[in-house]
Amino acid sequence: MTTPRFTTVGIVGTGAMGRGIAQIAAQAGSAVLLFDTQADAIAKARDALGAQWDKLADKGRLDPAQATAHKARLRPAASLAELAGCDLVVEAIVERLDVKKALFAELEGIVQPAAVLASNTSSLSVTAIAAGLKRPERFAGYHFFNPVPLMKVVEVIAGLKTSPDTCAALTDYARQMGHTPVQAADTPGFVVNHAGRGYGTEALRIVSEGVADFATIDRILKDQVGFRLGPFELFDLTALDVSHPVMESIYRQYYDEPRYRPSVITAQRLAGGVVGRKSGEGFYKYVDGAAQMAPEPPVPQVAELPPVWVSPRAARRAELLQLLKDLGAKIETGPSPSMHALTLVAPLGFDVTTVAVVERLDPARTIGIDLLVDDKATRRRVLATNPATRSDMRDAAHALFSRDGKAVSVVRDSGGFVTQRVVATIVNIASDMCQQRVCSPRDLETAVTLGLGYPLGPLAMGDKFGPANVLEVLFNLQTVYGDPRYRPSPWLRRRGAIGLSLLHEES
Ligand code: NAI
């Protein structure tokens, strides 16, 4: 084992996070001193970690001698003063600025001048915690994620006065602990919690407009984009008592920036105690830990399908025509649909109603399909009705697009269906983070895939769906909603023609 960058590490606050950080520090070979103001917290942390290492040794996944060595490296500290010999102290106490400032002021007088001090804060400003310290240059944010040993990314956050050496030491040590460090500017939400604003908030907005219920939105985003959990499953897992305050805090800290606007839906559910899996009910009800999912609406039985006409302005028109052929549809090729034709449009960003009006189509027979996603690459097709769509046309489209067994969801009319809105919002927020230099594009991609578990980094996601398409969705959403939250970031606009993740090297 290489010599750890920090040989003696103090952990202040041995709850969920402090315990996890202590574990990976001990595994990296550092001596770890544990301090907590709660009498039994240190013993509990040591017992839990010891039991975990023993279990791994029993299963043959850890050398028993190593388990013993790890345990021997954990030592209790009866007072803060016992951390005097630490070359790094990581704080993971209660998330309160006054308490953290008081702690670091005290620690400054205890540790050696060369020691590094770090806070695991997830929402406070690193600069604000450091304000008043005699040596703010040796203080930084060191933001881990829960559970620490499994979430293998850590944000190293430089406050206004943090020195590059301090960040470099914490970065090296993160690697020794088996984690991937990313550099974040001291901005609200840092990288991961900032980049995560797009997914849930846009999904909540879609639900609040009555476009689709939350279970349908979860299914669409999992099947069309490849998210492991839908946004509402994720809310239930994280619990609204954690995620709603984060949404509010980032929104307020950015002076009510519309992109981060939270939803009254989660505010009300939080007030009502319907917070998620841990309370037995969130967006889903839980029985024995399992979410109760209502079955999907059945595919309607339709005796005879009408002929289909496709708008010349449809996105991916050639692919759509091929798909219709493969599904055995009777395709009309005239300049306008016949009296009986099911009329298909595939807008990017625009709603089906607007397209029907602009293209002078009969809205009663007009249905939209979301073709931002390549049909071959998706497990689900998403159709949208408009308020005038006849139910026989809706059922015919549903039956037609289900013919090859692929799942179909039918949602109500809104600009951008579901996937377009959520993907465009995620890409736009990420682009704006690059614009603001919150982190490098490369670190953004790393932090989001490791910290949020997205199938792709947001910039790679933008490239997958096409930067020009994402821009078109945003421009048109702005027209439909007149809402500045869809205003494309200048960073995204400048890269619309050349791609987003290609330029990783340029920060
Ligand atoms: P926790 O409540 O599980 O543990 C906090 C521990 O700190 C408790 O044992 C408490 O007795 C101790 N403590 C409180 N004030 C203290 C003080 N003045 N001196 C010494 N010990 C003190 O909390 P958790 O979840 O471990 O969070 C700790 C910190 O980590 C917070 O700043 C939080 O924002 C941050 N964080 C939490 C994450 C999470 O998912 N739980 C994720 C990332 C950061």
Coordinates of C-alpha atoms and ligand atoms in Angstrom, one line a residue:
M1 CA 0.0 0.0 0.0
T2 CA 1.3 3.4 -0.9
T3 CA 1.8 5.9 1.9
P4 CA -1.4 7.9 2.2
R5 CA -1.3 11.6 1.4
F6 CA -2.7 12.2 4.8
T7 CA -1.3 9.9 7.5
T8 CA -3.7 10.9 10.3
V9 CA -7.2 12.0 9.5
G10 CA -9.7 13.4 12.0
I11 CA -13.4 12.9 11.3
V12 CA -15.7 15.3 13.2
G13 CA -19.3 14.0 13.2
T14 CA -19.6 10.2 12.9
G15 CA -23.1 9.9 11.5
A16 CA -23.9 8.4 8.1
M17 CA -21.4 10.5 6.2
G18 CA -18.6 10.8 8.7
R19 CA -18.6 7.0 9.1
G20 CA -18.4 6.4 5.4
I21 CA -15.5 8.8 5.0
A22 CA -13.8 7.2 8.0
Q23 CA -14.2 3.8 6.3
I24 CA -12.5 4.7 3.0
A25 CA -9.8 6.7 4.8
A26 CA -8.9 3.7 7.0
Q27 CA -8.9 1.5 4.0
A28 CA -6.5 3.9 2.3
G29 CA -4.1 3.3 5.2
S30 CA -4.6 6.5 7.2
A31 CA -5.0 6.5 11.0
V32 CA -8.4 7.8 11.7
L33 CA -9.5 9.7 14.8
L34 CA -13.2 9.9 15.3
F35 CA -14.9 12.7 17.2
D36 CA -18.6 13.4 17.8
T37 CA -20.5 15.4 20.5
Q38 CA -23.1 12.7 20.9
A39 CA -21.9 10.3 23.6
D40 CA -22.4 6.9 21.9
A41 CA -22.0 8.0 18.2
I42 CA -18.3 7.1 18.0
A43 CA -18.7 3.7 19.5
K44 CA -21.7 3.0 17.1
A45 CA -19.6 4.1 14.1
R46 CA -16.7 1.9 15.1
D47 CA -18.9 -1.1 15.8
A48 CA -20.7 -0.7 12.5
L49 CA -17.5 -0.4 10.5
G50 CA -15.9 -3.3 12.3
A51 CA -18.9 -5.5 11.7
Q52 CA -18.8 -4.6 8.0
W53 CA -15.2 -5.4 7.6
D54 CA -15.7 -8.7 9.5
K55 CA -18.5 -9.6 7.2
L56 CA -16.4 -9.0 4.2
A57 CA -13.7 -11.1 5.6
D58 CA -16.2 -13.9 6.4
K59 CA -17.3 -13.8 2.8
G60 CA -13.7 -14.0 1.6
R61 CA -13.8 -10.6 0.0
L62 CA -11.3 -9.1 2.4
D63 CA -8.1 -10.6 3.9
P64 CA -8.9 -11.1 7.7
A65 CA -5.5 -9.5 8.5
Q66 CA -6.6 -6.4 6.5
A67 CA -9.9 -6.3 8.4
T68 CA -8.0 -6.3 11.7
A69 CA -5.6 -3.6 10.4
H70 CA -8.5 -1.4 9.2
K71 CA -10.2 -1.7 12.6
A72 CA -6.9 -0.9 14.4
R73 CA -6.6 2.3 12.4
L74 CA -9.9 3.7 13.8
R75 CA -9.5 5.4 17.2
P76 CA -11.9 7.5 19.3
A77 CA -11.1 11.0 20.2
A78 CA -12.5 12.1 23.6
S79 CA -12.2 15.8 22.7
L80 CA -11.4 18.0 19.7
A81 CA -8.0 18.7 21.2
E82 CA -7.0 15.1 20.5
L83 CA -7.1 15.9 16.8
A84 CA -4.0 18.1 17.2
G85 CA -1.8 15.6 15.3
C86 CA -4.1 15.2 12.3
D87 CA -2.8 16.4 8.9
L88 CA -6.4 16.4 7.6
V89 CA -9.7 17.0 9.4
V90 CA -13.0 16.3 7.6
E91 CA -16.1 17.7 9.1
A92 CA -19.5 15.9 8.7
I93 CA -21.6 17.5 11.4
V94 CA -25.0 19.2 11.3
E95 CA -25.6 21.3 8.2
R96 CA -25.6 24.7 9.9
L97 CA -23.3 27.6 9.0
D98 CA -22.9 29.0 12.5
V99 CA -22.1 25.6 14.0
K100 CA -19.6 24.7 11.2
K101 CA -17.9 28.1 11.5
A102 CA -17.5 27.7 15.2
L103 CA -16.1 24.2 14.8
F104 CA -13.4 25.3 12.3
A105 CA -12.5 28.4 14.3
E106 CA -11.8 26.0 17.2
L107 CA -10.0 23.5 15.1
E108 CA -7.7 26.2 13.7
G109 CA -6.3 26.7 17.2
I110 CA -5.7 22.9 17.6
V111 CA -4.2 21.5 14.5
Q112 CA -0.7 22.3 13.0
P113 CA -0.4 25.2 10.5
A114 CA 0.2 22.8 7.6
A115 CA -2.9 20.7 8.3
V116 CA -5.8 20.7 5.8
L117 CA -9.4 21.4 6.9
A118 CA -12.4 20.2 4.9
S119 CA -16.1 20.3 5.1
N120 CA -18.5 17.7 3.7
T121 CA -21.2 20.4 3.4
S122 CA -23.7 19.7 0.6
S123 CA -25.5 23.1 0.5
L124 CA -23.5 25.8 2.3
S125 CA -21.0 28.1 0.7
V126 CA -17.4 26.9 1.3
T127 CA -16.3 30.6 1.2
A128 CA -18.9 31.5 3.9
I129 CA -17.7 28.7 6.2
A130 CA -14.1 29.8 5.7
A131 CA -14.8 33.5 6.3
G132 CA -13.1 34.5 9.5
L133 CA -10.6 31.7 9.5
K134 CA -7.0 32.8 10.0
R135 CA -5.8 30.5 7.2
P136 CA -8.7 30.1 4.7
E137 CA -6.2 28.9 2.1
R138 CA -6.0 25.5 3.8
F139 CA -9.7 25.0 3.9
A140 CA -11.9 23.4 1.1
G141 CA -15.2 21.7 0.5
Y142 CA -14.9 17.9 0.2
H143 CA -18.4 16.8 -0.8
F144 CA -19.0 13.0 -0.6
F145 CA -22.3 11.2 -1.4
N146 CA -24.3 8.8 0.5
P147 CA -23.4 5.9 0.9
V148 CA -19.8 7.0 0.7
P149 CA -18.1 3.7 0.0
L150 CA -20.4 3.0 -3.0
M151 CA -20.7 6.5 -4.4
K152 CA -17.3 6.8 -5.8
V153 CA -17.1 10.5 -6.6
V154 CA -16.2 13.4 -4.4
E155 CA -16.4 17.1 -5.2
V156 CA -13.3 19.2 -4.2
I157 CA -14.6 22.7 -3.8
A158 CA -12.3 25.7 -3.7
G159 CA -13.6 28.7 -1.8
L160 CA -12.5 32.2 -2.7
K161 CA -9.3 31.9 -0.7
T162 CA -8.6 28.1 -1.0
S163 CA -5.0 27.5 -2.3
P164 CA -4.4 25.2 -5.3
D165 CA -2.2 23.1 -3.1
T166 CA -5.0 22.3 -0.7
C167 CA -7.2 21.2 -3.6
A168 CA -4.4 19.2 -5.1
A169 CA -3.8 17.3 -1.8
L170 CA -7.4 16.5 -1.4
T171 CA -7.6 15.4 -5.0
D172 CA -4.7 13.0 -4.6
Y173 CA -6.0 11.6 -1.4
A174 CA -9.5 11.1 -3.0
R175 CA -7.8 8.9 -5.6
Q176 CA -5.9 7.0 -2.9
M177 CA -9.3 6.3 -1.2
G178 CA -10.5 4.8 -4.5
H179 CA -12.7 7.8 -5.3
T180 CA -12.9 10.0 -8.5
P181 CA -12.3 13.6 -7.6
V182 CA -14.0 16.4 -9.5
Q183 CA -13.1 20.1 -9.2
A184 CA -16.1 22.3 -8.4
A185 CA -16.3 26.1 -8.1
D186 CA -18.0 27.3 -4.9
T187 CA -21.4 27.8 -6.4
P188 CA -24.9 26.6 -5.1
G189 CA -25.3 22.9 -5.4
F190 CA -21.7 22.5 -6.6
V191 CA -21.7 20.1 -9.6
V192 CA -23.9 17.1 -8.9
N193 CA -26.8 18.8 -7.0
H194 CA -26.8 21.6 -9.6
A195 CA -26.8 19.3 -12.6
G196 CA -29.5 17.2 -11.0
R197 CA -32.0 20.1 -11.1
G198 CA -33.3 19.4 -14.6
Y199 CA -34.6 15.9 -14.2
G200 CA -37.1 16.1 -11.3
T201 CA -38.2 19.7 -11.6
E202 CA -39.2 19.4 -15.3
A203 CA -40.9 16.1 -14.6
L204 CA -42.9 17.8 -11.8
R205 CA -43.8 20.6 -14.2
I206 CA -45.1 18.0 -16.7
V207 CA -47.2 16.3 -14.0
S208 CA -48.5 19.7 -12.8
E209 CA -49.8 20.5 -16.3
G210 CA -51.7 17.2 -16.5
V211 CA -49.8 16.0 -19.5
A212 CA -49.3 12.6 -18.0
D213 CA -49.4 10.9 -14.5
F214 CA -46.1 10.4 -12.7
A215 CA -46.0 6.6 -13.4
T216 CA -46.3 7.2 -17.1
I217 CA -43.5 9.8 -17.0
D218 CA -41.3 7.4 -15.1
R219 CA -41.9 4.7 -17.7
I220 CA -41.2 7.0 -20.6
L221 CA -37.9 8.4 -19.2
K222 CA -36.7 4.9 -18.3
D223 CA -37.6 3.4 -21.6
Q224 CA -36.7 6.2 -23.9
V225 CA -33.6 7.6 -22.3
G226 CA -32.3 4.7 -20.2
F227 CA -32.6 6.3 -16.7
R228 CA -32.4 3.5 -14.1
L229 CA -35.1 5.2 -12.0
G230 CA -37.8 7.5 -13.1
P231 CA -37.8 10.9 -11.5
F232 CA -40.7 10.0 -9.2
E233 CA -39.1 6.7 -8.2
L234 CA -36.0 8.8 -7.4
F235 CA -38.0 11.3 -5.4
D236 CA -39.4 8.4 -3.4
L237 CA -36.0 6.9 -2.8
T238 CA -34.3 10.2 -1.8
A239 CA -37.4 11.3 0.2
L240 CA -38.9 14.8 -0.2
D241 CA -37.7 16.0 3.2
V242 CA -34.2 15.9 1.6
S243 CA -34.9 16.7 -2.0
H244 CA -37.5 19.5 -1.7
P245 CA -35.3 21.7 0.5
V246 CA -32.4 21.2 -1.9
M247 CA -34.6 22.4 -4.8
E248 CA -35.7 25.4 -2.8
S249 CA -32.2 26.2 -1.6
I250 CA -30.6 26.1 -5.0
Y251 CA -33.4 28.2 -6.6
R252 CA -33.2 30.8 -3.8
Q253 CA -29.4 30.9 -3.9
Y254 CA -29.5 31.6 -7.6
Y255 CA -31.8 34.6 -6.9
D256 CA -34.9 32.8 -8.2
E257 CA -33.4 31.7 -11.5
P258 CA -36.5 30.2 -13.4
R259 CA -34.5 27.1 -14.5
Y260 CA -34.4 25.8 -11.0
R261 CA -37.9 26.7 -9.9
P262 CA -39.3 24.1 -7.5
S263 CA -42.8 22.8 -7.6
V264 CA -45.8 23.2 -5.3
I265 CA -46.4 19.5 -5.7
T266 CA -43.5 18.5 -3.6
A267 CA -44.0 21.3 -1.1
Q268 CA -47.5 20.1 -0.4
R269 CA -46.5 16.4 -0.2
L270 CA -43.7 17.3 2.2
A271 CA -46.1 19.3 4.4
G272 CA -48.5 16.3 4.4
G273 CA -45.7 13.8 5.3
V274 CA -46.0 11.8 2.1
V275 CA -42.3 11.9 1.6
G276 CA -41.3 8.6 0.0
R277 CA -40.3 5.1 0.5
K278 CA -39.2 5.6 4.1
S279 CA -42.7 6.9 5.2
G280 CA -44.4 4.0 3.3
E281 CA -45.9 6.4 0.7
G282 CA -44.6 8.9 -1.7
F283 CA -45.6 9.1 -5.3
Y284 CA -46.0 5.3 -5.1
K285 CA -47.4 3.3 -2.1
Y286 CA -45.0 0.8 -0.7
V287 CA -46.0 -2.6 0.6
D288 CA -43.1 -4.7 2.2
G289 CA -40.7 -2.2 0.6
A290 CA -42.0 -2.7 -2.9
A291 CA -43.6 0.1 -4.9
Q292 CA -47.2 -0.6 -6.0
M293 CA -47.3 0.2 -9.7
A294 CA -50.7 0.4 -11.4
P295 CA -50.7 -1.6 -14.7
E296 CA -50.4 0.2 -17.9
P297 CA -53.6 1.0 -19.9
P298 CA -54.3 -1.9 -22.3
V299 CA -53.7 -1.6 -26.0
P300 CA -57.2 -0.8 -27.6
Q301 CA -58.7 -3.3 -29.9
V302 CA -59.3 -1.7 -33.3
A303 CA -61.0 -3.8 -36.1
E304 CA -59.7 -1.7 -39.0
L305 CA -56.9 0.8 -39.1
P306 CA -57.3 4.0 -41.1
P307 CA -54.7 5.0 -43.7
V308 CA -51.9 7.2 -42.4
W309 CA -50.6 10.5 -43.7
V310 CA -47.3 11.9 -42.3
S311 CA -46.6 15.7 -42.2
P312 CA -43.7 16.7 -44.5
R313 CA -42.3 18.6 -41.6
A314 CA -42.2 15.6 -39.2
A315 CA -38.8 15.0 -37.5
R316 CA -37.1 11.8 -38.7
R317 CA -39.7 11.6 -41.5
A318 CA -38.0 8.9 -43.5
E319 CA -37.6 6.7 -40.5
L320 CA -41.2 7.3 -39.5
L321 CA -42.4 6.2 -43.0
Q322 CA -40.2 3.1 -42.8
L323 CA -41.6 2.3 -39.4
L324 CA -45.2 2.7 -40.6
K325 CA -44.4 0.4 -43.5
D326 CA -42.9 -2.2 -41.2
L327 CA -46.0 -2.0 -39.0
G328 CA -48.1 -2.7 -42.1
A329 CA -49.9 0.7 -42.2
K330 CA -51.6 2.0 -45.4
I331 CA -49.6 5.1 -46.1
E332 CA -51.0 8.0 -48.0
T333 CA -48.6 9.9 -50.2
G334 CA -50.7 12.8 -51.4
P335 CA -49.9 16.5 -50.5
S336 CA -52.6 16.5 -47.9
P337 CA -54.4 13.8 -45.9
S338 CA -57.6 12.3 -47.3
M339 CA -60.8 12.7 -45.3
H340 CA -60.3 9.4 -43.4
A341 CA -56.5 9.6 -42.8
L342 CA -54.9 9.4 -39.4
T343 CA -52.6 12.4 -39.6
L344 CA -49.2 12.2 -37.9
V345 CA -47.0 15.0 -36.9
A346 CA -43.6 14.8 -35.1
P347 CA -42.7 18.2 -33.7
L348 CA -39.6 19.1 -31.8
G349 CA -40.7 21.5 -28.9
F350 CA -44.0 22.5 -30.5
D351 CA -47.3 21.1 -29.3
V352 CA -49.5 19.1 -31.6
T353 CA -52.3 21.8 -31.6
T354 CA -49.9 24.5 -32.9
V355 CA -48.6 22.2 -35.6
A356 CA -52.2 21.3 -36.7
V357 CA -53.1 24.9 -36.8
V358 CA -50.0 26.1 -38.7
E359 CA -50.1 23.2 -41.1
R360 CA -53.9 23.5 -41.5
L361 CA -54.5 19.9 -40.6
D362 CA -57.8 18.6 -39.1
P363 CA -57.0 18.5 -35.4
A364 CA -59.6 15.8 -34.8
R365 CA -57.4 13.3 -36.8
T366 CA -54.0 14.7 -35.8
I367 CA -51.7 12.8 -33.4
G368 CA -48.1 13.6 -32.4
I369 CA -45.3 11.2 -32.0
D370 CA -42.0 12.0 -30.2
L371 CA -39.2 11.2 -32.6
L372 CA -36.4 13.0 -30.8
V373 CA -35.4 9.5 -29.8
D374 CA -34.5 7.1 -32.6
D375 CA -37.3 4.5 -32.7
K376 CA -34.8 1.6 -33.0
A377 CA -33.0 2.8 -29.8
T378 CA -36.1 3.1 -27.7
R379 CA -38.3 0.5 -25.8
R380 CA -41.3 2.8 -25.9
R381 CA -43.1 5.1 -28.3
V382 CA -44.9 8.2 -27.0
L383 CA -47.9 9.7 -28.8
A384 CA -49.7 12.9 -27.9
T385 CA -53.3 13.8 -28.6
N386 CA -54.5 17.4 -28.8
P387 CA -57.8 18.5 -27.1
A388 CA -59.7 18.0 -30.4
T389 CA -58.3 14.5 -31.2
R390 CA -61.1 11.9 -31.7
S391 CA -60.9 8.9 -29.5
D392 CA -61.1 6.5 -32.5
M393 CA -58.0 8.2 -34.0
R394 CA -56.2 8.0 -30.7
D395 CA -57.0 4.3 -30.3
A396 CA -56.1 3.6 -33.9
A397 CA -52.7 5.3 -33.5
H398 CA -52.1 3.4 -30.2
A399 CA -53.0 0.1 -31.7
L400 CA -50.9 0.7 -34.9
F401 CA -47.7 1.7 -33.0
S402 CA -48.2 -1.3 -30.6
R403 CA -48.3 -3.8 -33.5
D404 CA -44.7 -5.0 -33.1
G405 CA -45.1 -5.4 -29.3
K406 CA -43.3 -2.2 -28.4
A407 CA -44.8 -0.3 -25.4
V408 CA -46.8 2.8 -26.3
S409 CA -47.8 5.7 -24.0
V410 CA -50.3 8.3 -25.0
V411 CA -49.9 11.7 -23.3
R412 CA -51.8 14.9 -23.5
D413 CA -50.7 17.8 -25.7
S414 CA -47.8 19.9 -24.5
G415 CA -44.8 21.4 -26.1
G416 CA -42.1 18.8 -26.2
F417 CA -43.9 15.6 -25.1
V418 CA -42.0 14.3 -22.0
T419 CA -38.5 13.1 -23.1
Q420 CA -37.9 16.3 -25.2
R421 CA -38.6 18.5 -22.3
V422 CA -36.7 16.6 -19.7
V423 CA -33.6 15.9 -21.9
A424 CA -33.5 19.5 -23.2
T425 CA -33.7 20.9 -19.7
I426 CA -30.9 18.6 -18.4
V427 CA -28.7 19.5 -21.4
N428 CA -29.4 23.2 -21.0
I429 CA -28.7 23.3 -17.3
A430 CA -25.4 21.4 -17.9
S431 CA -24.5 23.7 -20.7
D432 CA -25.1 26.7 -18.5
M433 CA -22.9 25.2 -15.8
C434 CA -20.1 25.0 -18.4
Q435 CA -20.9 28.6 -19.3
Q436 CA -20.6 29.6 -15.7
R437 CA -17.4 27.5 -15.3
V438 CA -18.8 25.6 -12.3
C439 CA -16.5 22.8 -13.5
S440 CA -14.9 21.5 -16.6
P441 CA -17.1 19.7 -19.1
R442 CA -15.2 16.5 -18.5
D443 CA -15.7 16.7 -14.7
L444 CA -19.3 17.5 -15.3
E445 CA -19.8 14.3 -17.2
T446 CA -17.9 12.3 -14.6
A447 CA -19.7 13.8 -11.7
V448 CA -23.2 13.2 -13.2
T449 CA -22.7 9.7 -14.3
L450 CA -21.1 8.7 -10.9
G451 CA -23.1 10.9 -8.6
L452 CA -26.5 10.7 -10.2
G453 CA -26.2 7.4 -12.0
Y454 CA -27.4 8.8 -15.4
P455 CA -26.9 6.5 -18.3
L456 CA -24.8 9.2 -20.0
G457 CA -23.3 12.5 -19.0
P458 CA -25.6 15.4 -19.9
L459 CA -23.3 16.7 -22.7
A460 CA -23.0 13.2 -24.2
M461 CA -26.8 13.0 -23.9
G462 CA -27.1 16.3 -25.9
D463 CA -24.8 14.8 -28.5
K464 CA -26.8 11.6 -28.7
F465 CA -30.1 13.4 -29.4
G466 CA -28.4 16.0 -31.5
P467 CA -27.4 19.5 -30.2
A468 CA -29.4 21.1 -33.0
N469 CA -32.5 19.1 -32.1
V470 CA -32.1 20.0 -28.4
L471 CA -31.7 23.7 -29.4
E472 CA -34.8 23.5 -31.6
V473 CA -36.8 21.9 -28.7
L474 CA -35.7 24.8 -26.4
F475 CA -36.5 27.5 -28.9
N476 CA -39.9 26.1 -29.6
L477 CA -40.6 25.5 -25.9
Q478 CA -39.8 29.1 -25.2
T479 CA -42.4 30.1 -27.9
V480 CA -45.0 27.7 -26.5
Y481 CA -44.6 28.6 -22.8
G482 CA -43.1 32.1 -23.0
D483 CA -41.1 30.9 -20.0
P484 CA -37.4 32.0 -19.6
R485 CA -36.6 28.6 -18.0
Y486 CA -36.3 27.2 -21.6
R487 CA -33.9 30.0 -22.7
P488 CA -31.0 28.2 -24.2
S489 CA -27.7 28.7 -22.6
P490 CA -25.2 30.7 -24.8
W491 CA -22.7 27.8 -24.3
L492 CA -25.3 25.4 -25.9
R493 CA -26.1 27.8 -28.7
R494 CA -22.5 28.2 -29.7
R495 CA -22.0 24.4 -29.8
G496 CA -25.3 23.6 -31.6
A497 CA -23.6 22.9 -34.9
I498 CA -20.5 21.1 -33.7
G499 CA -21.5 19.0 -30.7
L500 CA -21.1 19.3 -26.9
S501 CA -18.9 16.5 -25.6
L502 CA -16.5 16.7 -28.5
L503 CA -15.1 19.8 -26.8
H504 CA -14.2 18.3 -23.4
E505 CA -10.7 19.6 -23.6
E506 CA -12.0 23.1 -23.8
S507 CA -13.5 24.2 -20.4
Ligands
NAI1 P1 -25.9 12.7 10.7 O1 -27.0 13.3 11.4 O2 -26.1 11.2 10.3 O3 -24.6 12.8 11.5 C1 -24.1 14.0 12.0 C2 -23.3 13.7 13.2 O4 -22.7 14.9 13.6 C3 -24.1 13.2 14.4 O5 -23.5 12.0 14.9 C4 -24.0 14.4 15.4 O6 -24.0 13.9 16.8 C5 -22.7 15.0 15.1 N1 -22.6 16.4 15.4 C6 -23.5 17.4 15.3 N2 -23.0 18.5 15.7 C7 -21.7 18.3 16.0 C8 -20.6 19.1 16.5 N3 -20.8 20.4 16.7 N4 -19.4 18.5 16.8 C9 -19.3 17.2 16.6 N5 -20.2 16.4 16.2 C10 -21.4 16.9 15.9 O7 -25.7 13.6 9.4 P2 -25.1 13.1 8.0 O8 -26.1 12.7 7.1 O9 -23.9 12.3 8.2 O10 -24.6 14.6 7.4 C11 -23.5 15.2 7.9 C12 -23.0 16.3 7.0 O11 -22.8 15.8 5.7 C13 -24.0 17.5 6.8 O12 -23.2 18.7 6.6 C14 -24.7 17.1 5.5 O13 -25.2 18.2 4.8 C15 -23.5 16.5 4.7 N6 -23.9 15.6 3.7 C16 -24.9 14.6 3.9 C17 -25.3 13.8 2.9 C18 -26.3 12.7 3.1 O14 -26.8 12.2 2.1 N7 -26.7 12.4 4.4 C19 -24.7 13.8 1.6 C20 -23.6 14.8 1.4 C21 -23.3 15.6 2.5

